[in-house]
Every structure is written in structure tokens, then in C-alpha cells.
Short mmCIF file of C-alpha atoms and ligand atoms in Angstrom, two decimals:
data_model
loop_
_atom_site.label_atom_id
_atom_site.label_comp_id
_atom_site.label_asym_id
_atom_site.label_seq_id
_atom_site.Cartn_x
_atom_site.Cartn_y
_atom_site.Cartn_z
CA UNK U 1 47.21 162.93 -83.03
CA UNK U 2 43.71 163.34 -81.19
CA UNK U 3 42.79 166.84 -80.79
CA UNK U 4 40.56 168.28 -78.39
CA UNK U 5 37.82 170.76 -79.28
CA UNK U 6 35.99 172.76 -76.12
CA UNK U 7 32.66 174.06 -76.98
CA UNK U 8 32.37 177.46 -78.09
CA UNK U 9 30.10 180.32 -76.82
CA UNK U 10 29.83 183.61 -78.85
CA UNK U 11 32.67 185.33 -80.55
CA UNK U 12 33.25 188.31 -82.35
CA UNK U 13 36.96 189.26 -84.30
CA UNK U 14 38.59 189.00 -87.58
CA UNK U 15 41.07 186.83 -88.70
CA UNK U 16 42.90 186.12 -92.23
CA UNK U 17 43.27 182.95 -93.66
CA UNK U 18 46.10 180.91 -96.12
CA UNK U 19 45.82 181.24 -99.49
CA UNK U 20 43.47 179.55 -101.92
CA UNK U 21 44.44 175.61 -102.46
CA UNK U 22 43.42 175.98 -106.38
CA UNK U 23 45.17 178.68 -107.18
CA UNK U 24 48.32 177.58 -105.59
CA UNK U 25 48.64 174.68 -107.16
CA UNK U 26 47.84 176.46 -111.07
CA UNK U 27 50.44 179.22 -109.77
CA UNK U 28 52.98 176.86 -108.91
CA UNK U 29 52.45 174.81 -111.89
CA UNK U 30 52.40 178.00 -114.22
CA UNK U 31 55.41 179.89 -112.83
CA UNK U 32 57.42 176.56 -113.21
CA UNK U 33 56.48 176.41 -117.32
CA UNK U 34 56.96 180.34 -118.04
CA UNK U 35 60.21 181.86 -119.09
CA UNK U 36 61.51 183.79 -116.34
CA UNK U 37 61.43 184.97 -112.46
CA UNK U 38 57.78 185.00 -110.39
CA UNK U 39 56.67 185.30 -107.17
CA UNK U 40 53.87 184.22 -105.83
CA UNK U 41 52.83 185.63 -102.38
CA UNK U 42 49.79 183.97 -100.00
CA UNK U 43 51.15 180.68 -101.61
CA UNK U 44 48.55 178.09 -99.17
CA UNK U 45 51.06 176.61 -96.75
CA UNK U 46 48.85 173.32 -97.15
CA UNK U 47 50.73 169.74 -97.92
CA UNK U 48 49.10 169.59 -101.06
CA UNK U 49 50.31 172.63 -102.82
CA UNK U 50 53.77 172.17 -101.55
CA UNK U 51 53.43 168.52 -103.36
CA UNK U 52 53.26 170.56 -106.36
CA UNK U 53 56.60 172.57 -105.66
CA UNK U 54 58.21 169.43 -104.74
CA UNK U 55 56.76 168.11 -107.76
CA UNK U 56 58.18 170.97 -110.24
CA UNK U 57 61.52 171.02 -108.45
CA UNK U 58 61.87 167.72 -109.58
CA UNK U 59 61.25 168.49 -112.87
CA UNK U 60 63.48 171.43 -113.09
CA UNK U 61 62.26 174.67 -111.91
CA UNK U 62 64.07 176.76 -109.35
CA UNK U 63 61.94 177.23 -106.07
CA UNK U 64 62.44 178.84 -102.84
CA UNK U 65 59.80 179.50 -100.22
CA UNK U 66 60.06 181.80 -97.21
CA UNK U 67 57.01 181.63 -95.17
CA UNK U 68 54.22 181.84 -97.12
CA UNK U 69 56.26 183.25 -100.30
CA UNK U 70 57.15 181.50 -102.82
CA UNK U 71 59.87 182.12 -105.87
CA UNK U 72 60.31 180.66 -108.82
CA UNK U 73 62.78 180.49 -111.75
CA UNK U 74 60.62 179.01 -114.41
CA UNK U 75 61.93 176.43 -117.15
CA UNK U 76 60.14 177.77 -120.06
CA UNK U 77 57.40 175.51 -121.72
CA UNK U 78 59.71 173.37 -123.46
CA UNK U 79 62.35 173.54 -120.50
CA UNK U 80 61.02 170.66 -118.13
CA UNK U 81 63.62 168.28 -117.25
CA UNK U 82 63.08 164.53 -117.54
CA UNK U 83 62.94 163.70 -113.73
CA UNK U 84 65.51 161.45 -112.12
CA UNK U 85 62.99 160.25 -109.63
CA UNK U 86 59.56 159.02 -109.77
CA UNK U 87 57.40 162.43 -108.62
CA UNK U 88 55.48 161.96 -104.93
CA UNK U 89 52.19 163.76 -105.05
CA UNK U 90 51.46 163.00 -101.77
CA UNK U 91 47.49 163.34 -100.71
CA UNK U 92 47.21 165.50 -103.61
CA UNK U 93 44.48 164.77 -106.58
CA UNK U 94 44.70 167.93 -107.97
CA UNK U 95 48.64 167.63 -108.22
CA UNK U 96 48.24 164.27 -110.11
CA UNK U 97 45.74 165.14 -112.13
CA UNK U 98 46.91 168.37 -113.47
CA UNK U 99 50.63 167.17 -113.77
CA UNK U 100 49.49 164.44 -116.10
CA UNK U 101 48.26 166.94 -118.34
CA UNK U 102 51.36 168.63 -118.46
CA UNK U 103 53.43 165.32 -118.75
CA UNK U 104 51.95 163.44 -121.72
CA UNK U 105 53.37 166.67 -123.86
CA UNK U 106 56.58 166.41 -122.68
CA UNK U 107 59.54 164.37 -124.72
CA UNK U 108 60.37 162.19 -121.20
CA UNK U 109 58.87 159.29 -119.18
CA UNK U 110 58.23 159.99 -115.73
CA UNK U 111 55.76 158.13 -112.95
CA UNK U 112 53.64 159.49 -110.46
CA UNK U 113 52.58 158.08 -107.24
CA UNK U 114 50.81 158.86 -103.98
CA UNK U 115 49.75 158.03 -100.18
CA UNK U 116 47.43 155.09 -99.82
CA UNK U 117 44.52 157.59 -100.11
CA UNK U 118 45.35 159.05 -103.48
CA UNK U 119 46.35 155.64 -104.69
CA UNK U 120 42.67 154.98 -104.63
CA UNK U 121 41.45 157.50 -106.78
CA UNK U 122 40.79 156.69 -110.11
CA UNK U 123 42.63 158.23 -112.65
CA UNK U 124 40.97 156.96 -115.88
CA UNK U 125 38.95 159.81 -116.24
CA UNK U 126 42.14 161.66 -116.94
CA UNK U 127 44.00 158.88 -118.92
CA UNK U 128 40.80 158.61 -121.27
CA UNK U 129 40.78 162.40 -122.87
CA UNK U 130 45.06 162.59 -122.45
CA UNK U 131 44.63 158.98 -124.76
CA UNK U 132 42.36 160.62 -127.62
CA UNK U 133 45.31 163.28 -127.30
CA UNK U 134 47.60 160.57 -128.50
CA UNK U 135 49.19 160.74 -125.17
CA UNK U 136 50.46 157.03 -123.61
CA UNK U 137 49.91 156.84 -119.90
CA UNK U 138 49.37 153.64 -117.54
CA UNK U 139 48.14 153.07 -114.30
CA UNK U 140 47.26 150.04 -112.27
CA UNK U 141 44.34 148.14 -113.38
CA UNK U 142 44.37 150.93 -115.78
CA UNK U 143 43.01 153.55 -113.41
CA UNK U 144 44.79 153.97 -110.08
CA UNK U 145 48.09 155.20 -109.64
CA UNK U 146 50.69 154.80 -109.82
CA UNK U 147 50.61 156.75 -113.29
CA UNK U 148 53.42 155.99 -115.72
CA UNK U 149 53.20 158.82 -118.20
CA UNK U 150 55.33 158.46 -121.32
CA UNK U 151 55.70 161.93 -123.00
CA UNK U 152 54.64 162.29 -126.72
CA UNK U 153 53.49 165.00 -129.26
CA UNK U 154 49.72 165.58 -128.68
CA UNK U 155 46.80 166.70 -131.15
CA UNK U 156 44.09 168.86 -130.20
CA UNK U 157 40.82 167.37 -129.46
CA UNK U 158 37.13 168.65 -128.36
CA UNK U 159 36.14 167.08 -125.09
CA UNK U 160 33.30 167.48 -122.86
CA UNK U 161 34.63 165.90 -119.57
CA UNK U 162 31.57 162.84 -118.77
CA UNK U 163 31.56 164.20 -114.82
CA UNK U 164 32.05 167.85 -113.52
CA UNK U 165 35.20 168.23 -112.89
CA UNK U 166 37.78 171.36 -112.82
CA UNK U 167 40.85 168.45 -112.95
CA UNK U 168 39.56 167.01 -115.87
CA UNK U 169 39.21 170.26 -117.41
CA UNK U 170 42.10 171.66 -116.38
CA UNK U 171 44.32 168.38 -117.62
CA UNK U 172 43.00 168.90 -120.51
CA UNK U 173 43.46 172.57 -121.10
CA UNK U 174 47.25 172.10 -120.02
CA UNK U 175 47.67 169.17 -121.86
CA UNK U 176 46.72 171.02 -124.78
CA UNK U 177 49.18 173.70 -123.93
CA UNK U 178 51.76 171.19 -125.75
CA UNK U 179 49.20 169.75 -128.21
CA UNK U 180 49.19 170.65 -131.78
CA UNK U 181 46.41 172.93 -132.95
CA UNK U 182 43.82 173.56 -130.99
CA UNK U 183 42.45 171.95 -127.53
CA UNK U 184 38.62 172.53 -126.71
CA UNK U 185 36.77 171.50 -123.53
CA UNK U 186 33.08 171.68 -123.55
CA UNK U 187 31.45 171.52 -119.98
CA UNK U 188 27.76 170.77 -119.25
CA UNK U 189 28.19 172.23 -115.86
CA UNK U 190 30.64 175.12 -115.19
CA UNK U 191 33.33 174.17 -113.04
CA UNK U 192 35.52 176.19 -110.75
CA UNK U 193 37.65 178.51 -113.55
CA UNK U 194 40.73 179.45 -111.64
CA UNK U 195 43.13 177.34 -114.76
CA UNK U 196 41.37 179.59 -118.05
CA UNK U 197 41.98 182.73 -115.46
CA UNK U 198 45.41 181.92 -114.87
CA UNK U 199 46.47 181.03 -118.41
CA UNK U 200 45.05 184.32 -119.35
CA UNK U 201 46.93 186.01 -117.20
CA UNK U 202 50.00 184.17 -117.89
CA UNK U 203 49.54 185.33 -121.36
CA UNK U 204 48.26 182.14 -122.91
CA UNK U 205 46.39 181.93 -126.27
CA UNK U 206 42.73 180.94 -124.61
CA UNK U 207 39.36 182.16 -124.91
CA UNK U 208 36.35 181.17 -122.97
CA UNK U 209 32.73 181.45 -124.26
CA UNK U 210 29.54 180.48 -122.42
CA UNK U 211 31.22 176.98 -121.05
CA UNK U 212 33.14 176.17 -124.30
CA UNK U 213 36.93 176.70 -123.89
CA UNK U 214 39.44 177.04 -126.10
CA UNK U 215 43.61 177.11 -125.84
CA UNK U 216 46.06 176.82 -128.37
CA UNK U 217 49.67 174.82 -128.25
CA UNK U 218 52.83 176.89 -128.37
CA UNK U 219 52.10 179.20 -125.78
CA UNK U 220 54.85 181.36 -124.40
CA UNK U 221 54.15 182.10 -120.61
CA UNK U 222 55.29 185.15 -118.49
CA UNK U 223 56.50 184.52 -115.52
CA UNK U 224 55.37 187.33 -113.22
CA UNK U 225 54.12 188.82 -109.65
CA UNK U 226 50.87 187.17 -108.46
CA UNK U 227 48.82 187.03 -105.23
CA UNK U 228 46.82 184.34 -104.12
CA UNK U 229 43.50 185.27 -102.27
CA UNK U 230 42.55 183.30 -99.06
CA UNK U 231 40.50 179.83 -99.80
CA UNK U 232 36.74 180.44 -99.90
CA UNK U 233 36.42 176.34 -98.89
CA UNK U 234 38.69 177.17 -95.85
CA UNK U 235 36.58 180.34 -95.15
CA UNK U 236 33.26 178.22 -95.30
CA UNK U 237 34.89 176.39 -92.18
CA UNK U 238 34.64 179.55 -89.98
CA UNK U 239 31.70 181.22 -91.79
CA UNK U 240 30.22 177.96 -90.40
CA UNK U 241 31.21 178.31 -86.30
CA UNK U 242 30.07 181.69 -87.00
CA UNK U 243 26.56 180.17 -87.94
CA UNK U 244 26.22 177.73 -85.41
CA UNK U 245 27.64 179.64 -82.12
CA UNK U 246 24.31 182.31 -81.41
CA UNK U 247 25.91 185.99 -81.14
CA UNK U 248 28.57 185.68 -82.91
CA UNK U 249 29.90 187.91 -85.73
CA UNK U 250 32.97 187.47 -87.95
CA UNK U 251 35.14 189.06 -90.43
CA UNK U 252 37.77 187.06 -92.90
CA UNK U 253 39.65 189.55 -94.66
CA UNK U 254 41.07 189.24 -98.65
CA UNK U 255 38.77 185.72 -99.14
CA UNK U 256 38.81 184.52 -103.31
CA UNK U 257 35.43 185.18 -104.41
CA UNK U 258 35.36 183.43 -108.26
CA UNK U 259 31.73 183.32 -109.15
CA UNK U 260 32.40 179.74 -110.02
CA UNK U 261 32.93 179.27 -106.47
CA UNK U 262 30.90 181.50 -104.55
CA UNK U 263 27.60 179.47 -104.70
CA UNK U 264 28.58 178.50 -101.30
CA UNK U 265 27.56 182.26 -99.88
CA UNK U 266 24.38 182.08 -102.33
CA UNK U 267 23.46 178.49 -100.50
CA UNK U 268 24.51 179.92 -96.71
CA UNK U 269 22.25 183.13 -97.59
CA UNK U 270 19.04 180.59 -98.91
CA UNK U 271 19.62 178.64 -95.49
CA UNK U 272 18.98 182.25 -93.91
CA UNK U 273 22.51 183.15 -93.24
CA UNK U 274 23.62 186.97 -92.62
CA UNK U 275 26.66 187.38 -94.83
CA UNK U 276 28.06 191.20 -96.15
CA UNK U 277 30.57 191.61 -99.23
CA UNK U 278 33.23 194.49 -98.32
CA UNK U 279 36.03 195.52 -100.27
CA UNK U 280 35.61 193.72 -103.86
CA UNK U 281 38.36 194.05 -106.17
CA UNK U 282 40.02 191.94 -108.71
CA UNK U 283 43.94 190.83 -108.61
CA UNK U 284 45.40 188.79 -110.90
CA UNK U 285 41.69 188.23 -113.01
CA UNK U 286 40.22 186.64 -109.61
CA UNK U 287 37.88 188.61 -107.80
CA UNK U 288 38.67 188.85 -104.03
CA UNK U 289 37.06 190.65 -100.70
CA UNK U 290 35.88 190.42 -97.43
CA UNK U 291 33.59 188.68 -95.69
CA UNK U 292 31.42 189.91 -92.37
CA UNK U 293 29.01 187.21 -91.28
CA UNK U 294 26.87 187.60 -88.11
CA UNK U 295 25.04 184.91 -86.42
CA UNK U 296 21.42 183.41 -87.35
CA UNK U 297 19.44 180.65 -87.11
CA UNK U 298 19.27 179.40 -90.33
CA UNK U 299 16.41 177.14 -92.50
CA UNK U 300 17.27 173.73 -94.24
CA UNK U 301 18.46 173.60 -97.55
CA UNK U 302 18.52 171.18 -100.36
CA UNK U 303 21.66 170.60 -102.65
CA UNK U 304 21.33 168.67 -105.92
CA UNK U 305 21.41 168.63 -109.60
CA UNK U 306 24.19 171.27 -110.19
CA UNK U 307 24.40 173.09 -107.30
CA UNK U 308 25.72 169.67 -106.02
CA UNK U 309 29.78 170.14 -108.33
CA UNK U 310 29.79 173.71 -107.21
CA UNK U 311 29.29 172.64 -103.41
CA UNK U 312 31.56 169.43 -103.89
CA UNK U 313 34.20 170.40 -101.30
CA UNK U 314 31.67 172.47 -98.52
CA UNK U 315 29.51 169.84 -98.44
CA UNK U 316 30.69 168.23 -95.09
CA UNK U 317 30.65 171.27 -93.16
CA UNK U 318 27.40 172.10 -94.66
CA UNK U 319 25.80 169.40 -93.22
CA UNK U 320 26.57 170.09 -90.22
CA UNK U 321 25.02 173.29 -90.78
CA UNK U 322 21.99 171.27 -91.99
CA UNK U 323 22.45 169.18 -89.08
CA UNK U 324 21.82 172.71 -86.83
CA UNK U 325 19.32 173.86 -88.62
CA UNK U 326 15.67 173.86 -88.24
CA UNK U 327 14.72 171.90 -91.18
CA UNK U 328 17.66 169.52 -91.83
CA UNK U 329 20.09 168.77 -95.09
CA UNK U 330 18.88 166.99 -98.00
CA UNK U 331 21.93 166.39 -100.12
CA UNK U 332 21.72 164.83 -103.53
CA UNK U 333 23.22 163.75 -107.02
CA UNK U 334 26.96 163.84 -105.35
CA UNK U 335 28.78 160.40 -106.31
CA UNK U 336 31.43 162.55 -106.77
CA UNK U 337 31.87 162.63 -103.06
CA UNK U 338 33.01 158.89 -102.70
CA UNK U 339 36.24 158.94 -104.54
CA UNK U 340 37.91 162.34 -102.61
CA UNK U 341 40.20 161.94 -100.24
CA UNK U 342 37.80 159.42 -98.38
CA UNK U 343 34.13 158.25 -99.41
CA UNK U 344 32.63 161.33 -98.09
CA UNK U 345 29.14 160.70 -97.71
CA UNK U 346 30.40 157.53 -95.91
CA UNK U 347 32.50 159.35 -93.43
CA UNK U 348 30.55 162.13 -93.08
CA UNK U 349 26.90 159.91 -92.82
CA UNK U 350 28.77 158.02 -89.94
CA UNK U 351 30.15 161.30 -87.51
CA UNK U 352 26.54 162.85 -87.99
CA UNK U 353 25.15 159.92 -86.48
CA UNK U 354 27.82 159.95 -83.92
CA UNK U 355 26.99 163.67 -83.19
CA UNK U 356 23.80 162.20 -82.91
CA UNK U 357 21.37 162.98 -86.09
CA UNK U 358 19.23 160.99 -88.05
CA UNK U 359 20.99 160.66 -91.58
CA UNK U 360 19.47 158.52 -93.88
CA UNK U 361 22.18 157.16 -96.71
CA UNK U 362 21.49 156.80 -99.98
CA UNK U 363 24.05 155.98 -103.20
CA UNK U 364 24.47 159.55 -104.06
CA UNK U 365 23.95 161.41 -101.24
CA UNK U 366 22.12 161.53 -97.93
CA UNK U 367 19.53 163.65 -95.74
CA UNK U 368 20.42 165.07 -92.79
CA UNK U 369 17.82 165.65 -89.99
CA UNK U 370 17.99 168.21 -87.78
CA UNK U 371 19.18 167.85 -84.21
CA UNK U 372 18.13 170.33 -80.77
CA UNK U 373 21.82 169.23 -79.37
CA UNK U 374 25.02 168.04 -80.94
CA UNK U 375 26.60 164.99 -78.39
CA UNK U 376 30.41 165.85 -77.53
CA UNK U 377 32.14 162.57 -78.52
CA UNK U 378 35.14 161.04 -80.66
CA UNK U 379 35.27 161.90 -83.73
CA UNK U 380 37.18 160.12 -86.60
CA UNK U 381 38.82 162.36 -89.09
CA UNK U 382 39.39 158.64 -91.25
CA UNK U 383 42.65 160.62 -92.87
CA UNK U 384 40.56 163.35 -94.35
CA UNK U 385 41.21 166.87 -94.01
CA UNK U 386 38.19 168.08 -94.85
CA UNK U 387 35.93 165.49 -92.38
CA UNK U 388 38.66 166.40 -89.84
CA UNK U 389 37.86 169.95 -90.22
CA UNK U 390 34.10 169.09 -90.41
CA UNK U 391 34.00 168.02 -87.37
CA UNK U 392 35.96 170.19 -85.21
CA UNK U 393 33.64 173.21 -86.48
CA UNK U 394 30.73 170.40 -85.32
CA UNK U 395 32.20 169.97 -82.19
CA UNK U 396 32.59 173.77 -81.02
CA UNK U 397 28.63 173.55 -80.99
CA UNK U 398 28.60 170.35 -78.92
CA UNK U 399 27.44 169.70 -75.23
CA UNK U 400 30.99 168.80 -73.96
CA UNK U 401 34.34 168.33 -74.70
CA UNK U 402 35.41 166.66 -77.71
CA UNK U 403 38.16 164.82 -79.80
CA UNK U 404 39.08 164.67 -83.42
CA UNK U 405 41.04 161.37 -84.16
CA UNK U 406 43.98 161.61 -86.68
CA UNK U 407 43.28 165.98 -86.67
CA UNK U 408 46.66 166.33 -88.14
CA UNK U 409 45.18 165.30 -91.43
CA UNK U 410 43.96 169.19 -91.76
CA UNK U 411 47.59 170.19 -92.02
CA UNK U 412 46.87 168.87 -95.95
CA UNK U 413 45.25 172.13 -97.01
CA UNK U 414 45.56 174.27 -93.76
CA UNK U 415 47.99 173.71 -91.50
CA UNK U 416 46.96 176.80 -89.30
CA UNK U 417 42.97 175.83 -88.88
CA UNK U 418 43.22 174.67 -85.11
CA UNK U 419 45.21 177.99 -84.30
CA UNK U 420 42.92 179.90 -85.69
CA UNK U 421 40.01 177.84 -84.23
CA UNK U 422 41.92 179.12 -80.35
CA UNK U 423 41.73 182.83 -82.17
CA UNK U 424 37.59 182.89 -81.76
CA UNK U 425 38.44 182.33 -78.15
CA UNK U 426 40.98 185.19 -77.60
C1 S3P Y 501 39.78 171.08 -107.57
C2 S3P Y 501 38.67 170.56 -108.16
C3 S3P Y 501 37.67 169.76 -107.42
C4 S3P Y 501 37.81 169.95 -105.92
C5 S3P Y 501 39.23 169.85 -105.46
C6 S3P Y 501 40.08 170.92 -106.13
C7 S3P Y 501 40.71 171.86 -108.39
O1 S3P Y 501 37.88 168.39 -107.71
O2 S3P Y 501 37.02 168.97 -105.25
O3 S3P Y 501 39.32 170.04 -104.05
O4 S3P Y 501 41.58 172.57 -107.83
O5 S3P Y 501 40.60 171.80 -109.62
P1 S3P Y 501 37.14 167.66 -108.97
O6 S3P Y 501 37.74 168.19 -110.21
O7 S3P Y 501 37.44 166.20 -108.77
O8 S3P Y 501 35.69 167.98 -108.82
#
């Protein structure tokens, strides 16, 4: 589906957004393994998290979702059923990655698969620590799914994930929910924390010092009421318009504010954005509030080193930002980027230069130069909800009409963004 995007001129209202795609998936994983009723409310009504219901349905948990509420009958940690069917984890990394944690504890075989886009993501770098856990997993040529997981008992290890990465971690840390002993992860660079704050406040044996983390098997989790805050990354799409359309102001009510994810306001607020904290207060151990941004031109920027994991998903829209602003993008040290959900520095290099910048490409990055005008055009989403996204925000800045190929791909972790793209025009 091609959708088109009119240019934008200045906008001021408030909207609300889904919930948080991290902490969806960790509630819906969570609720399924504790003993007892839950309900979750603000579940994100994106594909991805639903590929985790689907995928602890099949495993045994009783789920019903009305709207954007979800309930859950939980199986108990050792209550997971061996699945009759291999589990579909659709578009969804974090679903495959964090399952296989879960799976290589349990005392069944099961296989996980995906669309042609996760079946090109490597899942080694979860198969390596799950193997030093004893666990017995395969995949083809021994890193892309599908993953065949056979179930086993596990032994605690100490692991300091090679790349930053909050799957990796969080594999681990769940894996080592059904390990023997005790499971520690060691990370050089913090990664988003949303797993240790969950498993504390599921009850879980875990304790977190400076980035050393520690969680114990045998756990006994209690199922519970929980609220997910709206999704910072989806937030950063609309903070964005708000920074690139002059006079506007906006307000995103009840928006997830983890410090290990909020480096994205500290980097908007370098660039010379205008962004207010209301309302702070903490539900369910994540800190949450609201957001009032008003319009600015803003300065270049420059993300590297470890600023680079913290930014991984808000990169694209940043440089567009970058791409705005009076200095340019320089973005750096993010290999990362070319195995999401498409090579992103790839995709993202390519619809810059369609927009019309200067981007110079390099293996790890690229730098963006900046650009008086953006050029309306056609813009490729390549599958990817995040370029799709990208570039709609790109296009509401642009000096015509536009189109975003294949939009539909935002429906993965927002299904509402183009409605509430038509609710800055209201
Ligand atoms: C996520 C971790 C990040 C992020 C992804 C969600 C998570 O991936 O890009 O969108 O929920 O743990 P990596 O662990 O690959 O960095």
C-alpha cells in the first residue's frame, strides 16, 4: 500500500500514543510464566508484540485481548506446554530472541521461525551464550532461523554479551530464570533495562549493580496488574515533525521515560531542541511522563561510540533531523544498524539522497549533510517500519506531495502512526 503524505505547516495539540514495544513484549512474556491472573493495560497494539501473545498461547497460557487490554492466565514457570506447532514470530527479533531464552530451559523441543526479514537476522549471538548454558539449539547455517530449540537443564554462567544488545541480555537473564545457580550478565555498555525492571517487579530473585546483573533459577513469578507507558521510539517520531514544521508545539501524554532510553531527549536537547518534562512518576519500576516540545531550529549533532546502542532504533528519524538541520548528521560506530529489520544505514543512506542530501556512506555509519529543502518524492519503506515511519515524518517537511511505498509495514510496532500523523492537521 503507497501512502500519501501532504506537507505540513505548523501545528499545535496533544495526542497519546500505544504502549511501549519493549515492555510489551517482557509483559507478555512474564505474565505467561507467573502463577496466576494479570492484566496488562496499554499493551502496544503493534504486530510484533501480538507475535509474542500468539507465541505464548501456543505454548499454553490463557490470553484474551480487548482493545488495547490484554489478560492473561499464566502457566507458572514450570507450566509451559510443549507446543503442537512450530511458533511464528513474525517480523519480530525481540520475540525470537527472548523466547529462545526461555525455551532452552524448558523439558520440550519446539522451532521458531519468521518472515523473510527476520529469517535474515542472525541468531548466533543468542545460540552462543544459551550453548555455554548447556542449552542445544540449531539454526540454519548455524545462525539464521529457523531456530530448533531442544529444551534441557541449564547452568549458570557469567557473560558479557560481545555487542550491545538488550536481546542478548535479556535471553540470557531469562534463560537463566530456569538455569541452575546463578546467571550473570556483564555489559560494557548499558543497554535498555526494561527485562531486570520487570523481573523485579514480578518478584524475581535479581539484583543489578553498576552494569553487572545477577538472577537466580527457581524463581516464582506473580502474576499481577501492570501498565505499559507509551513508546519513547514512537514518541521520537512526532517529537521529530514537531522539530522540523517552524511554530509548532506538541504534547504526548504518559511517554516511558527509562534513563536507559531517554538519551534520545538528551541528543534532541544538544541539537538545540526545546523539550519540557511534566508529570514524572514511576509505575510498575519504569519511570513515565509527559512530553511538551515546541519548535526550533536545531544544530547538527554527532552520534558515536556509545551514544550510538542507546540511539540504535531513533537513528533514522534522527537523520532526518540532521538532514534539517544547520550543520548536518554525522553518525558513527552503528554496524548494529545493518542486521534490523532491513540494513538501515543502507535504506536510510538511499531515501536521504532521494529527499535530496548529500550522505556520504561508510561501513558503520554515514554523514548526513544538511539540506535548505527536502524534494517531495517516492519513498521506499523496503518492508521496514521504522524507515517507513522515517520517512513519512521526512516527507511532512517536503516541497510537495509525497508517497511512502509498502507504508503498511508501520502497522509492525504502530498500527495507529498515519492516524495520528492526520491528528497534527485537525
Ligand atoms: C530491543 C532491543 C534493541 C532494539 C529493539 C528492541 C528490546 O535491539 O533495537 O528494537 O526490546 O530488547 P538489540 O538488542 O538488537 O540492540
Amino acid at each position: 500500500m503507497n501512502q500519501k503524505i501532504h506537507p505540513l505547516s505548523r501545528f499545535e495539540v496533544s495526542i497519546r500514543l500505544p504502549g511501549d514495544k519493549s515492555i510489551s513484549h517482557r509483559f507478555g512474556m512474564l505474565t505467561a510464566l507467573a502463577e496466576g491472573p494479570s492484566t496488562i493495560h496499554n499493551y502496544s497494539s503493534g504486530a510484533d508484540c501480538h507475535s509474542t501473545l500468539g507465541a505464548m498461547r501456543t505454548l499454553g497460557a490463557e490470553i484474551s485481548v480487548e482493545g488495547t487490554t490484554v489478560t492473561v492466565r499464566g502457566c507458572g514457570s514450570a507450566g509451559l506446554r510443549p507446543p503442537t506447532v512450530p511458533i511464528d514470530c513474525g517480523n519480530s527479533g525481540t520475540t525470537m530472541r527472548l523466547l529462545a531464552g526461555i525455551l532452552a530451559g524448558q523439558p520440550f523441543e519446539c522451532e521458531l521461525f519468521g518472515d523473510e526479514s527476520l529469517s535474515r537476522r542472525p541468531m548466533d549471538r543468542v545460540m552462543n551464550p544459551l550453548a555455554l548454558m548447556g542449552g542445544v539449539l540449531e539454526a540454519r547455517d548455524g545462525r539464521y532461523p529457523p531456530l530448533t530449540v531442544r529444551g534441557c537443564q541449564l547452568q549458570g554462567i557469567t557473560y558479557a554479551p560481545p555487542m550491545a544488545s538488550a536481546q542478548v541480555k535479556s535471553c540470557v537473564l531469562l534463560a537463566g530464570l530456569f538455569a541452575n545457580g546463578e546467571t550473570v550478565v556483564e555489559e560494557r555498555i548499558r543497554t535498555r533495562d526494561h527485562t531486570e525492571v520487570a523481573l523485579r517487579e514480578f518478584g524475581a530473585d535479581i539484583s543489578v549493580i553498576g552494569k553487572t546483573i545477577r538472577v537466580r533459577g527457581g524463581n516464582i513469578l506473580q502474576g499481577r496488574e501492570l501498565m505499559v507507558p507509551s513508546d519513547l521510539s514512537s514518541a521520537a517520531f512526532f517529537l521529530s515533525a514537531a522539530l522540523l514544521v517552524p511554530g509548532s508545539s506538541l504534547q504526548i501524554a504518559g511517554v516511558g521515560l527509562n534513563p536507559t532510553r531517554t538519551a534520545l531527549l538528551d541528543f534532541l536537547v544538544s541539537m538545540g531542541a526545546n523539550i519540557r518534562i511534566l508529570n514524572l512518576s514511576q509505575v510498575n519500576g519504569e519511570m513515565v511522563g509527559d512530553l511538551l516540545v515546541r519548535y526550533g531550529p536545531l544544530r547538527g549533532g554527532v552520534i558515536e561510540k556509545d551514544l550510538t546502542a542507546l540511539l540504535i532504533d531513533e537513528i533514522p528519524v534522527l537523520s532526518v533531523l540532521g538532514a534539517a538541520s544547520a550543520e548536518g548528521l554525522v553518525v558513527r560506530d552503528a554496524r548494529e544498524l545493518r542486521v534490523k529489520e532491513t540494513d538501515r544505514i543502507a535504506t536510510m543512506a538511499s531515501n536521504l539522497r532521494a529527499l535530496g542530501a548529500e550522505v556520504e556512506e561508510f561501513e558503520d555509519g554515514y554523514a548526513v549533510k544538511p539540506l535548505r529543502q527536502f524534494r517531495a518524492g517516492i519513498f521506499p519503506s523496503f518492508g521496514d517500519h521504522r524507515i517507513a515511519m522515517s520517512m513519512a515524518i521526512a516527507a511532512l517537511a517536503a516541497d510537495g506531495v509525497s508517497e511512502i511505498e509498502e507504508a503498511e509495514a508501520a502497522s509492525v510496532s504502530f498500527p495507529e502512526f498515519y492516524s495520528t500523523l492526520d491528528m497534527l492537521r485537525a
